[in-house]
Amino acid sequence: WNLAALAQALLPVLHTDQEQGVALAQEAVDSFPDQFLEAHAAGMAAKLGLGQLQGDDSALVEDLLHLLAQERCDFTLAFRRLADLADPGSDAGKIGELFDFAPAFEPWLARWRQRLAVETTSCAQRQAAMYRASPVFIPRNHLVEEALQAAVGEGDLAPFNQLVEILARPFAYDPALARFAMPPRPEQVVHQTFCGT
């Protein structure tokens, strides 16, 4: 629906002839699923430290996503932690105090490490690329809500400004800012959000 609505809004820009505009829009909408799957595969390959998905890599991705959901893991922190593990000799940017994989992940991690062994990039290069694909700070609803409440309710823009400053550098982990990386505690869960947030 969203793509169709966007295409409808863009018709006057696509072509002066409405029929040709509709044909161009339909062509773009029809090509979206393949483009999305290709972009998703490239994004997952980057998050897993793989040059590109090949062979049985789709199962590796799906198994990880299933495990993350089953174990109720925070996906953002899990992918960032995976990047930490890509170079065992590095201490930079490690978030082990925020998240670590449960024992249920050990068989998957062993498969992942086996797959990484056939990659040609160095551990350090791989880790740097994975860090670029896996932010540690994202605009979490509870933090956005906290900043909005302070700004609207108290006229205090400091929490908003701090959040904006942190989100401007989403990949640079600073342990002093750990609370901005964490998912909400049960009492912090925002149950209703709005498109503007």
PDB file of C-alpha atoms in Angstrom, residues 74 77 98-99 136-138 140 142-143 177-185:
ATOM      1  CA  ASP A  74      17.659  -7.261  21.184  1.00  0.00           C
ATOM      2  CA  LEU A  77      22.836  -5.304  20.405  1.00  0.00           C
ATOM      3  CA  LEU A  98      25.539  -4.885  27.557  1.00  0.00           C
ATOM      4  CA  PHE A  99      24.837  -8.127  25.717  1.00  0.00           C
ATOM      5  CA  VAL A 136      25.092   0.456  18.834  1.00  0.00           C
ATOM      6  CA  PHE A 137      22.871   3.526  19.290  1.00  0.00           C
ATOM      7  CA  ILE A 138      19.463   3.752  17.633  1.00  0.00           C
ATOM      8  CA  ARG A 140      14.746   3.713  20.790  1.00  0.00           C
ATOM      9  CA  HIS A 142      11.605   4.949  25.263  1.00  0.00           C
ATOM     10  CA  LEU A 143      14.482   7.390  24.790  1.00  0.00           C
ATOM     11  CA  LEU A 177      26.570   6.211  27.269  1.00  0.00           C
ATOM     12  CA  ALA A 178      25.553   2.571  27.771  1.00  0.00           C
ATOM     13  CA  ARG A 179      22.015   3.436  28.873  1.00  0.00           C
ATOM     14  CA  PHE A 180      21.361   4.865  25.397  1.00  0.00           C
ATOM     15  CA  ALA A 181      22.230   1.501  23.842  1.00  0.00           C
ATOM     16  CA  MET A 182      19.972  -0.576  26.060  1.00  0.00           C
ATOM     17  CA  PRO A 183      16.455  -1.714  25.188  1.00  0.00           C
ATOM     18  CA  PRO A 184      13.723  -0.518  27.536  1.00  0.00           C
ATOM     19  CA  ARG A 185      13.083  -2.131  30.877  1.00  0.00           C
TER      20      ARG A 185
END
